[in-house]
Coordinates of C-alpha atoms and ligand atoms in Angstrom, one line a residue:
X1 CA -24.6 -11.8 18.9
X2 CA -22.0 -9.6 20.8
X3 CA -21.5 -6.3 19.5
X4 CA -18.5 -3.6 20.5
X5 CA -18.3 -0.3 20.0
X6 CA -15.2 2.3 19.6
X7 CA -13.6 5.1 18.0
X8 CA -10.6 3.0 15.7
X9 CA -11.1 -0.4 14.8
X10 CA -8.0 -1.6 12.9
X11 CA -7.7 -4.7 11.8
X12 CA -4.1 -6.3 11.6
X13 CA -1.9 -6.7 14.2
X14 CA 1.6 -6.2 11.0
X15 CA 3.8 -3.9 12.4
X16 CA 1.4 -1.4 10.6
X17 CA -1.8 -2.2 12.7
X18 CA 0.3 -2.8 16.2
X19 CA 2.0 0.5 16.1
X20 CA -1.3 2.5 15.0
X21 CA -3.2 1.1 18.1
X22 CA -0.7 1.7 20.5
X23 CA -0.2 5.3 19.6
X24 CA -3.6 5.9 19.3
X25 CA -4.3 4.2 22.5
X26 CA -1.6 6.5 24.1
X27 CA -3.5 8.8 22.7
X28 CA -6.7 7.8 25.0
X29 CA -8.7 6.7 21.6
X30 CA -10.8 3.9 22.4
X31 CA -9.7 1.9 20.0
X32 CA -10.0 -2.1 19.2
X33 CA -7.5 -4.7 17.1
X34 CA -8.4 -7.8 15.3
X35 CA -5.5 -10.5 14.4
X36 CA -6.7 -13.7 13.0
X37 CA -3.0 -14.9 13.4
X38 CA -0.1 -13.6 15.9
X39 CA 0.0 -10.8 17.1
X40 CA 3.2 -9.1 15.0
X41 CA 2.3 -9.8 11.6
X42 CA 4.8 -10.9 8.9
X43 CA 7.0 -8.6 10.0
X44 CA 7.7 -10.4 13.3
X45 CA 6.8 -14.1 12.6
X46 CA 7.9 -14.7 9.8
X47 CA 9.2 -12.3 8.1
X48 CA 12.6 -9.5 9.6
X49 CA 12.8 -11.2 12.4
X50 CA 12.8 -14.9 12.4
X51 CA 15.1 -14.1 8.8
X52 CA 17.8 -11.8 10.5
X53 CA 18.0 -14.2 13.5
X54 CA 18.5 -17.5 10.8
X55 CA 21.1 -14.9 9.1
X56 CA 22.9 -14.1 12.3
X57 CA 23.1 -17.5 13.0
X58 CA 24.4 -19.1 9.4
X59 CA 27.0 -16.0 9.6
X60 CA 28.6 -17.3 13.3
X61 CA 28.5 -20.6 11.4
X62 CA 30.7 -19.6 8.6
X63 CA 33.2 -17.7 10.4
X64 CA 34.1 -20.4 12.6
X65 CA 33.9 -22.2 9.8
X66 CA 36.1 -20.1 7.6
X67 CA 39.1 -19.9 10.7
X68 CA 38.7 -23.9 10.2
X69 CA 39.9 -23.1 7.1
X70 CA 42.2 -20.1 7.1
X71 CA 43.6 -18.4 10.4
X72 CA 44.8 -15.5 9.0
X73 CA 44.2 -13.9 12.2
X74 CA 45.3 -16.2 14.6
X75 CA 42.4 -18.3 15.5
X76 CA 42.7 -21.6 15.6
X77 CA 39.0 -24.0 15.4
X78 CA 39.2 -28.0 15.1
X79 CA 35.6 -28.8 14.7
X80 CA 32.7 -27.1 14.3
X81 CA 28.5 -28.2 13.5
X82 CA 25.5 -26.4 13.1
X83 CA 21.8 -28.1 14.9
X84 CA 19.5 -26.2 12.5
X85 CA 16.5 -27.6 14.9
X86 CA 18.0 -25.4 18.1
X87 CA 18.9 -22.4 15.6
X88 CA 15.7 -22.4 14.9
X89 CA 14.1 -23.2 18.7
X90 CA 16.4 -20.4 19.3
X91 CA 14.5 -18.1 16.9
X92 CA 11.4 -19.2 17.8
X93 CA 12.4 -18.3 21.4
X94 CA 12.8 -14.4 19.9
X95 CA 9.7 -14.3 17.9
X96 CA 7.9 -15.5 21.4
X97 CA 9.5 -13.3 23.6
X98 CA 8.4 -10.2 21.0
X99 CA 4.5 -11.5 20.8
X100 CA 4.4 -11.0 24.8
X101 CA 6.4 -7.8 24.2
X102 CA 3.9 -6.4 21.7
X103 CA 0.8 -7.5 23.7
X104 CA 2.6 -6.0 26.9
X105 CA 2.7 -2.9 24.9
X106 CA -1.1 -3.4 23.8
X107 CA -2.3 -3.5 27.2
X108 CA -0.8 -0.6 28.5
X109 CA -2.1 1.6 25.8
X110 CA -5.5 0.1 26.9
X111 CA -6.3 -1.6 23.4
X112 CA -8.6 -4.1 23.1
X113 CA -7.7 -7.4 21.3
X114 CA -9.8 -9.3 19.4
X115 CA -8.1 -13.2 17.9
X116 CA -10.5 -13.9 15.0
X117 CA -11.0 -13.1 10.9
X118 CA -12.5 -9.7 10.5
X119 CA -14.4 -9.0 7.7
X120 CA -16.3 -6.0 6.5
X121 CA -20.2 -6.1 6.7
X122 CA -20.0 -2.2 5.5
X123 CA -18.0 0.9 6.0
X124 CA -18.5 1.1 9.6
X125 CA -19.2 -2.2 11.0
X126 CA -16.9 -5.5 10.7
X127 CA -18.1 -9.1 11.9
X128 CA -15.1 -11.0 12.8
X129 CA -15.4 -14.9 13.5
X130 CA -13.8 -15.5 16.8
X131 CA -13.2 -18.8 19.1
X132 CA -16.4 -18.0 20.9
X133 CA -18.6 -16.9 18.1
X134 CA -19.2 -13.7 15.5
X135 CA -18.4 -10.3 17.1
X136 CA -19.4 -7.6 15.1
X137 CA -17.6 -4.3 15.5
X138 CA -18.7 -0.8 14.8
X139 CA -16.3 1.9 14.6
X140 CA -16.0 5.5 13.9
X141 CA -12.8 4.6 12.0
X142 CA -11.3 1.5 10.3
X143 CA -7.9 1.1 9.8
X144 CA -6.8 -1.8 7.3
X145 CA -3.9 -3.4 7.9
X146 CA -4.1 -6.7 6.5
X147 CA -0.5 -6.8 4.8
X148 CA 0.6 -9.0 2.3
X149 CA 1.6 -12.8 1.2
X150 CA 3.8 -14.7 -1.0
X151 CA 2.9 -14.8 -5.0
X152 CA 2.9 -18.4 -6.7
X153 CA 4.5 -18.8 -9.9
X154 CA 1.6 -20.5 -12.6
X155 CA 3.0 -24.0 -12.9
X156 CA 4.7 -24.2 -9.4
X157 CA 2.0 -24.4 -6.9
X158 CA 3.4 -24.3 -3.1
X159 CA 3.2 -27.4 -1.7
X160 CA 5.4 -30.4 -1.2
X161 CA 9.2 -29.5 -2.0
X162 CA 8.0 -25.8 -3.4
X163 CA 8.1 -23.6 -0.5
X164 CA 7.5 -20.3 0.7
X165 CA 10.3 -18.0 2.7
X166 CA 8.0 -18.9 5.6
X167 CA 8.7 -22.4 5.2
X168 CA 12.4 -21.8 4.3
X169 CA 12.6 -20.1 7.9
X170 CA 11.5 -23.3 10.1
X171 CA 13.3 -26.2 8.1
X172 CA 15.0 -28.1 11.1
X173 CA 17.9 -29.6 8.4
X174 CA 19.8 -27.5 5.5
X175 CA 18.3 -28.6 2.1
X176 CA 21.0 -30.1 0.4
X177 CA 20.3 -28.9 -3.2
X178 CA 18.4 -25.5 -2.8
X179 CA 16.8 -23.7 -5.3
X180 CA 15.8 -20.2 -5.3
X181 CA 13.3 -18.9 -7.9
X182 CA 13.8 -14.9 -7.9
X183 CA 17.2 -13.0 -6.8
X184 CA 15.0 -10.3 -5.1
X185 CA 16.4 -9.2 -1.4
X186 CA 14.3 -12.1 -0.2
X187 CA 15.6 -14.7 -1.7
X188 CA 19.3 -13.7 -1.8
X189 CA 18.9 -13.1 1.9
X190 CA 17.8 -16.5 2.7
X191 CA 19.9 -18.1 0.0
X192 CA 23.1 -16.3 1.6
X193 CA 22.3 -18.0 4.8
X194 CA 21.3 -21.7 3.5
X195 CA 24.9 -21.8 1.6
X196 CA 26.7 -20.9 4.4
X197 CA 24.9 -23.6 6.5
X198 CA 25.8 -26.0 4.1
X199 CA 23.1 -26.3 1.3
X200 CA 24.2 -26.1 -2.7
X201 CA 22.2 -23.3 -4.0
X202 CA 21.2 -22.1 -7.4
X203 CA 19.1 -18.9 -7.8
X204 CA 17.3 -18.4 -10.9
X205 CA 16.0 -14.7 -11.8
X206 CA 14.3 -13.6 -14.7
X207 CA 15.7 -10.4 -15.0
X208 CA 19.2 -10.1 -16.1
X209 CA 20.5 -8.7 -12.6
X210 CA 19.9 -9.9 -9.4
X211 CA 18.4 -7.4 -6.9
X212 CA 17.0 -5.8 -10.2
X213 CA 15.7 -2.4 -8.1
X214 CA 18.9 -1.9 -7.1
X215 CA 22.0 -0.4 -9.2
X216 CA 25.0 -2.6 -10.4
X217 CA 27.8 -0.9 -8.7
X218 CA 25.8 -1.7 -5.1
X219 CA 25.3 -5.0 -6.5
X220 CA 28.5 -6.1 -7.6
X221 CA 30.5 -6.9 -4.3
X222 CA 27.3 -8.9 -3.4
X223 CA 27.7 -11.1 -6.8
X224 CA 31.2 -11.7 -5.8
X225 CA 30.7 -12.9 -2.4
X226 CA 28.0 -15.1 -3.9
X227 CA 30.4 -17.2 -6.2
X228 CA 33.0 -17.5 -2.9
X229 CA 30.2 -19.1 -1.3
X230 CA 29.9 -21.5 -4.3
X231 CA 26.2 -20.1 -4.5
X232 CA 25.4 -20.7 -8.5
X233 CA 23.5 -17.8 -10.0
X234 CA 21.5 -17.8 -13.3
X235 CA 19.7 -14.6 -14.2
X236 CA 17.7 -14.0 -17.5
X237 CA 16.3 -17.4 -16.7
X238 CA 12.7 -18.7 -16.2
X239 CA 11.1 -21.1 -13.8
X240 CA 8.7 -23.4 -15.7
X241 CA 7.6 -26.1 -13.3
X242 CA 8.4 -29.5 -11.9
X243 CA 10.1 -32.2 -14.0
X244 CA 8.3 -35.3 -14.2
X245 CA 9.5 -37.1 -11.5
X246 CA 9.1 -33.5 -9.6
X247 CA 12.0 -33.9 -8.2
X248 CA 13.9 -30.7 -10.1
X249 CA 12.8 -27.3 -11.2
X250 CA 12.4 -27.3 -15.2
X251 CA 13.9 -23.6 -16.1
X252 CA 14.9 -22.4 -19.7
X253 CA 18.2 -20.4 -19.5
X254 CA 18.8 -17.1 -20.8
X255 CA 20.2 -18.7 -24.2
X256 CA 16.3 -20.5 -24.7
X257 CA 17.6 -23.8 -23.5
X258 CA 15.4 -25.8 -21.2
X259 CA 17.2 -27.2 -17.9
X260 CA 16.8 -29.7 -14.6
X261 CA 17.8 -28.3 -11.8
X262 CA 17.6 -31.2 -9.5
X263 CA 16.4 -29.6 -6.2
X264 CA 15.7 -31.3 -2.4
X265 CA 13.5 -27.5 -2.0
X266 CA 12.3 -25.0 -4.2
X267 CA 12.2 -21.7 -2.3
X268 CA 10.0 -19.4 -4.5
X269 CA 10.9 -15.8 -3.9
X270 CA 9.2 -13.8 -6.7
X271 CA 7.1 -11.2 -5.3
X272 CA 4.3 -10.2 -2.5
X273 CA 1.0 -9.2 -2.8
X274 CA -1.4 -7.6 -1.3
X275 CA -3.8 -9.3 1.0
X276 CA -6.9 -7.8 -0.3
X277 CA -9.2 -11.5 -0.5
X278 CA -9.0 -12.3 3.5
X279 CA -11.6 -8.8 4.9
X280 CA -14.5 -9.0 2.6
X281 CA -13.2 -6.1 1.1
X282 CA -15.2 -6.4 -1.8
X283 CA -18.2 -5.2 0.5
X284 CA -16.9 -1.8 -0.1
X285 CA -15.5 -1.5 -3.5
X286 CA -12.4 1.0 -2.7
X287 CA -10.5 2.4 -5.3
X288 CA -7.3 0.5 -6.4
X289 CA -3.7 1.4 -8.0
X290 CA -3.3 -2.0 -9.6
X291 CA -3.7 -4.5 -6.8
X292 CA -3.3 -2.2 -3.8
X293 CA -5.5 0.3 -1.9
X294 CA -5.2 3.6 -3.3
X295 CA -4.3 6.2 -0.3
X296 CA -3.9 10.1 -0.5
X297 CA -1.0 11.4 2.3
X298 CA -3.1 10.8 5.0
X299 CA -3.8 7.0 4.3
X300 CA -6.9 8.0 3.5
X301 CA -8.9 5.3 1.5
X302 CA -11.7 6.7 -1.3
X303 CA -14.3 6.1 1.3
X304 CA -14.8 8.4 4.5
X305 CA -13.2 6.7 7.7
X306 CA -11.3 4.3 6.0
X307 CA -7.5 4.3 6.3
X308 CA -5.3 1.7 4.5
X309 CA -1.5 1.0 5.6
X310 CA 1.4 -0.9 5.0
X311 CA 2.0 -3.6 2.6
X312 CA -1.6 -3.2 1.0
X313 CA -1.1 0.0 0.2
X314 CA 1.7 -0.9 -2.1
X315 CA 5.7 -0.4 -2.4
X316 CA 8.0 -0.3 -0.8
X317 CA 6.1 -3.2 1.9
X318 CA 9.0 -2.6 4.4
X319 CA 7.9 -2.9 7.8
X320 CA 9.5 0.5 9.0
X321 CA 7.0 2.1 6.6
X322 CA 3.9 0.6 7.5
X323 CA 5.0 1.4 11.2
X324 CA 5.5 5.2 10.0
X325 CA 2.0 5.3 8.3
X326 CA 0.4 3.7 11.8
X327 CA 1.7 6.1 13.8
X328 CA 0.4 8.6 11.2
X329 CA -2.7 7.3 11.5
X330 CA -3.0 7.2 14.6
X331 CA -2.6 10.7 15.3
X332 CA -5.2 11.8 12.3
X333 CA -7.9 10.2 14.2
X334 CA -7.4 11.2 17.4
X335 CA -7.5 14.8 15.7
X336 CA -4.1 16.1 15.0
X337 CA -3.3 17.5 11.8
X338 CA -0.4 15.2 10.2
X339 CA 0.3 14.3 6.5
X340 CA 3.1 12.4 4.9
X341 CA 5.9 13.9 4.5
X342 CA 8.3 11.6 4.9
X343 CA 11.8 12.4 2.3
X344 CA 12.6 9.0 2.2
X345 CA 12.3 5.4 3.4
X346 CA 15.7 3.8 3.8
X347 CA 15.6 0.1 2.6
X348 CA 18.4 -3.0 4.1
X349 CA 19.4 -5.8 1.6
X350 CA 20.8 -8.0 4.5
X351 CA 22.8 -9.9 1.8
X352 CA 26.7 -10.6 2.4
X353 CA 27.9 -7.8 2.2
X354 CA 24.6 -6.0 3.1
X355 CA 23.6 -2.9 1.2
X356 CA 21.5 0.3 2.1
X357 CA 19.5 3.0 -0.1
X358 CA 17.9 6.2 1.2
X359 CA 16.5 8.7 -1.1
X360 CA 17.7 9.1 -4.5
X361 CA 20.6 7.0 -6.3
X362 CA 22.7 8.8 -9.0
X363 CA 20.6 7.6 -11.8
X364 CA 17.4 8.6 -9.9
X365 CA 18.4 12.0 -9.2
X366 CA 19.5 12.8 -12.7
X367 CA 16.1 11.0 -14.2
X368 CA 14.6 13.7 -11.9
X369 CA 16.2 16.7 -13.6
X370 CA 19.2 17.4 -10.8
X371 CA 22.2 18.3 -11.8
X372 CA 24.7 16.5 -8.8
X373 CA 27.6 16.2 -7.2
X374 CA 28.7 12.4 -5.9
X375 CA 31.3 11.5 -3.7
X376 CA 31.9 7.8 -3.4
X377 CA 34.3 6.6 -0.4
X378 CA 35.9 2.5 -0.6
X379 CA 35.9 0.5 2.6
X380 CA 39.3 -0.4 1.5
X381 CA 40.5 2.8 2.6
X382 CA 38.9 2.7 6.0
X383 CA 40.7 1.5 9.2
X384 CA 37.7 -0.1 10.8
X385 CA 37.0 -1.9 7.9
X386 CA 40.2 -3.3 7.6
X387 CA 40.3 -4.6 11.3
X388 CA 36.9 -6.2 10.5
X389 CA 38.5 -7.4 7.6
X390 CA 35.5 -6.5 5.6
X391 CA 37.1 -4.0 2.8
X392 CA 34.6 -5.0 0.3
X393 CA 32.1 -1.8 -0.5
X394 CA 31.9 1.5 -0.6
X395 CA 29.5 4.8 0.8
X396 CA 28.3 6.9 -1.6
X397 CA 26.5 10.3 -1.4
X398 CA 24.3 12.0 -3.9
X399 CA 24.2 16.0 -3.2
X400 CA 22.4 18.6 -5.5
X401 CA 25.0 20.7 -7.3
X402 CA 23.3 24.0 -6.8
X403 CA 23.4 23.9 -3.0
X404 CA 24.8 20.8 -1.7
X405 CA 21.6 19.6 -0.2
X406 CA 21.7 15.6 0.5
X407 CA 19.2 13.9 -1.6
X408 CA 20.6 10.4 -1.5
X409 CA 23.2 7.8 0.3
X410 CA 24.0 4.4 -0.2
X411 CA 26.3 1.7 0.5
X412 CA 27.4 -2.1 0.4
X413 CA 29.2 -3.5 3.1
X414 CA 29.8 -5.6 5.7
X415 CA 27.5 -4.0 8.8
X416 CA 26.4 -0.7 6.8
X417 CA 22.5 -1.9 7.7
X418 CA 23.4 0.4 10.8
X419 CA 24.2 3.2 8.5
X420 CA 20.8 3.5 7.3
X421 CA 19.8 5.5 10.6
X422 CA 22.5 8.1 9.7
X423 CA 21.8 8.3 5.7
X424 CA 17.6 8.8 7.0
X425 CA 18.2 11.8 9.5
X426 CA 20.9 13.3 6.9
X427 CA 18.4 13.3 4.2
X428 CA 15.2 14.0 7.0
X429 CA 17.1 17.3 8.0
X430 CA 17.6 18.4 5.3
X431 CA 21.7 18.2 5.9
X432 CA 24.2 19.6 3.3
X433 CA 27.7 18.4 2.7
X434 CA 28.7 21.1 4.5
X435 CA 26.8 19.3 7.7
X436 CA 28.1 16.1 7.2
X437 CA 32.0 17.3 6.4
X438 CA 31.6 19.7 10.1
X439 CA 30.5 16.9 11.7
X440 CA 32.9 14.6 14.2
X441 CA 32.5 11.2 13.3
X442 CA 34.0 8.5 16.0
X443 CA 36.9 7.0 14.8
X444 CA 37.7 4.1 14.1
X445 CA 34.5 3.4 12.7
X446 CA 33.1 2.3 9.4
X447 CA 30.3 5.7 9.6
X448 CA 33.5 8.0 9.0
X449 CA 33.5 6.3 5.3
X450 CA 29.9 8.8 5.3
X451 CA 31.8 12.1 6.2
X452 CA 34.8 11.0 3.7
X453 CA 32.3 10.4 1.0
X454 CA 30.9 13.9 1.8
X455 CA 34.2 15.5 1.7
X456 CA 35.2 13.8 -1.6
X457 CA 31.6 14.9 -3.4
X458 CA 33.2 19.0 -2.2
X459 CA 36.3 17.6 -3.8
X460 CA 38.5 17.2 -1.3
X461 CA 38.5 13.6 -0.2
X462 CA 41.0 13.3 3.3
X463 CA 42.2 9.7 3.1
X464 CA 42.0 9.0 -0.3
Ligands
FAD501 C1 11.1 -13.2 4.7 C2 10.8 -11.8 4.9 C3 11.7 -10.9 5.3 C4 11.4 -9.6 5.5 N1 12.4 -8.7 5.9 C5 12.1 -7.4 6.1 C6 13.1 -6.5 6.6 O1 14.2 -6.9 6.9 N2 12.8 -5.2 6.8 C7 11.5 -4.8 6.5 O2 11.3 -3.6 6.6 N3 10.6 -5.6 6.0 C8 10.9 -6.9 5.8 N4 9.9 -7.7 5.3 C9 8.6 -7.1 4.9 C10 7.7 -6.9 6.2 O3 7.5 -8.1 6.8 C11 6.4 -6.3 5.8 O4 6.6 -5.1 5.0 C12 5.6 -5.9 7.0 O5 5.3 -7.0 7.8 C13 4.2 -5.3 6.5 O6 3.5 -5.0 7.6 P1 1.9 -4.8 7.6 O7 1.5 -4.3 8.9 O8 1.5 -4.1 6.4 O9 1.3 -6.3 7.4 P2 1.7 -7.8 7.9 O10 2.9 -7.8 8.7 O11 1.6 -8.7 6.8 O12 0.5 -8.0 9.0 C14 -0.8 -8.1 8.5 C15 -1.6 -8.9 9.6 O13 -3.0 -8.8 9.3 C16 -3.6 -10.0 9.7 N5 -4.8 -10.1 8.9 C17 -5.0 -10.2 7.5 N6 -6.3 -10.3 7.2 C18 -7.0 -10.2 8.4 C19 -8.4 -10.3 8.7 N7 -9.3 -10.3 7.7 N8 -8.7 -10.2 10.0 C20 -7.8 -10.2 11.0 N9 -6.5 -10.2 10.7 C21 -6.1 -10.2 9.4 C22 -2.5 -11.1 9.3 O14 -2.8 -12.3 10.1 C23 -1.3 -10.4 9.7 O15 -0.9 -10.7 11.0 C24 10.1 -9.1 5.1 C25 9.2 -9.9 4.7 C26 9.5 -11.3 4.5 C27 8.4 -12.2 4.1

């Protein structure tokens, strides 16, 4: 049996695990990475990337479909078609060309890659099944980075017409009756883009909201665009199963009444979890908050030299995060004193319009005993908007009343996902209104909606 030895083994290759090899092998630890899949994780097979690049392409779609329809500015289109099968080659195409990039980036940080199941034998030593054989792997430090993957609903096993969003991301041909079962960012993502290539889509959510972590003013312009798509929503209402012929989701509606919803796929949406079953991690009996890895600000785990991060540590599994905590890592092992300190992860809805959070929302920051000041700025009144003819949305700012400090910004609108960079480093910075008001945004551009929505929180709003 072949054995290795290094400093940092870390097993999963998510955007958690990539990013924490690379750095530390920049760092000049000797350091190893398992990936029983691709290397990339979710993140980049099947998860941000192959979604934004299906989203991209079903939004082309519908504006050429849409000057079909109306030319309101000018443009004239006879015919147009979409070939989901090269949309998709095309995607595939992206999701290749970033494996080689991230294995590029592996091997010049001198990281050794190992394609095969890890599991752990104990706290320092992992066998991992590989092509060839068992490896087993002894390290100074484990990193686990093993992610997450979809939840089944009890009575609607995956399988057959009940699919995952993994699934949903390689059908060759627009269901014609789509059915989404949970209105998280998920499944309104995927069902925004399905309905504009064609398919009729119902989403059924439990809760009564969709995008239920999310507040309803942000939510609102995203409902609306929802019904001009002809996309039917149903919240308050449970999946049950198949009908008997299995060819429709049995739900019961939010007034108790039980309902067929006949459906060509079932896209079940509902939730992640932690992959905690696929490492042998019962070997090692770490503590847990509910299903995840419990970490302290160092990603430590409750057992010496084990690290846990990303999506298996728990919420929010955004990939930016897990990257964050893998760079983290990273540095803690080779020996420099970090801990997390991060003010806030920014989070994307890339609905239609999209929306973005960083730090605290208005309700938030009350629930946490501030008193505020919040200056909310509409697209309407923005030139940049209007040329994009995306008015729809707003910017809105959340500033401590005692000293003006930023401690939240959001929006919903068309593009804002861009934003998210600008609300991050405000917040980071620690900027104050003050900051953001003395500060030249570019005009015409939909980012002056930021400084506006600063100005109006000091009470003197310019251009409204
Ligand atoms: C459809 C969809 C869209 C998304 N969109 C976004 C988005 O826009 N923005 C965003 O921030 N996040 C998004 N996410 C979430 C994001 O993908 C995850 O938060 C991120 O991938 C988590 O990274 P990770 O490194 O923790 O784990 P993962 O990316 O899940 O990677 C874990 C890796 O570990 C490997 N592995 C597991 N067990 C073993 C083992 N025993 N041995 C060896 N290898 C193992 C797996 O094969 C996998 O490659 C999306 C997710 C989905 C499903």
């Amino acid at each position: 049996m072949k054995e290795i030895l290094c400093k940092l083994l870390v097993i999963g290759a998510g955007p958690g695990g990539y990013v924490c090899a690379i750095r530390a092998g920049q760092l000049g630890v000797d350091t190893v990475l398992v990936e029983a899949g691709k290397l990339g994780g979710t993140c980049l097979n099947v998860g941000c990337i192959p979604s934004k690049a299906l989203i991209h392409a079903a939004d082309e779609f519908s504006a050429i479909r849409g000057m079909q329809a109306r030319s309101t500015i000018g443009i004239r289109v006879e015919n147009c078609a979409i070939d989901l099968a090269a949309t998709i080659a095309w995607k595939n195409g992206i999701v290749g060309r970033l494996n080689s990039g991230v294995a590029a980036l592996l091997q010049k940080a001198s990281v050794k890659i190992v394609h095969g199941q890890a599991a752990f034998r104990d706290g320092k030593t992992v066998a991992v099944e590989t092509e060839t054989g068992v490896q087993i792997i002894r390290a100074e430090a484990i990193v686990i980075a093993t992610g997450s993957e979809p939840v089944a609903l009890p009575g609607l096993p995956f399988g057959g017409r009940v699919i995952t969003s993994t699934e949903a991301l390689s059908l060759t041909e627009p269901p014609e009756r789509l059915v989404i079962v949970g209105g998280g960012y998920i499944g309104l993502e995927l069902g925004t883009a399905f309905a504009k290539l064609g398919s009729k889509v119902t989403v059924v959510e439990a809760t009564p909201q969709i995008l239920p972590l999310y507040d309803s003013e942000l939510v609102r312009p995203v409902s609306r665009r929802l019904e001009q798509l002809g996309v039917r929503v149903m919240t308050g209402a449970k999946a049950k199963g198949l009908s008997s012929a299995g060819d429709a989701l049995r739900i019961e509606t939010s007034a108790g009444r039980e309902e067929e919803l006949p459906s060509d796929r079932i896209l079940v949406t509902v939730g992640r979890r932690p992959r905690t079953d696929s490492s042998g991690l019962e070997e090692l009996d770490l503590d847990r908050t509910g299903p995840y890895l419990r970490i302290d600000d160092q990603c430590r785990t409750s057992m010496r030299g084990i690290y846990a991060i990303g999506d298996i540590t728990g919420e929010p599994m955004l990939a930016h995060r897990a990257m964050a905590q893998g760079e983290m890592v990273a540095e803690i092992v080779a020996g420099n004193k970090r801990a997390w300190d991060k003010r806030c992860i920014p989070a994307i809805c890339f609905t239609d319009p999209e929306i973005v959070t960083a730090g605290l929302s208005p309700a938030e920051a009350r629930a946490q005993g501030y008193e505020i000041r919040v200056g909310q700025f509409p697209f309407s009144a923005n030139g940049r908007a209007m040329t994009m003819q995306a008015e729809d949305g707003f910017m809105r700012i959340v500033a401590r009343a005692d000293n003006n400090l930023v401690i939240g910004a959001q929006a919903v609108g068309n593009g804002v996902s861009e934003l998210s960079t600008a609300f991050a480093l405000a917040i980071e910075m620690g900027a104050r209104l003050e900051d953001l008001v003395g500060t030249i945004h570019a005009h015409p551009t939909r980012g002056e909606a930021f400084q506006e929505a600063a100005f109006k929180a000091l009470g003197h709003a310019l251009h409204i």
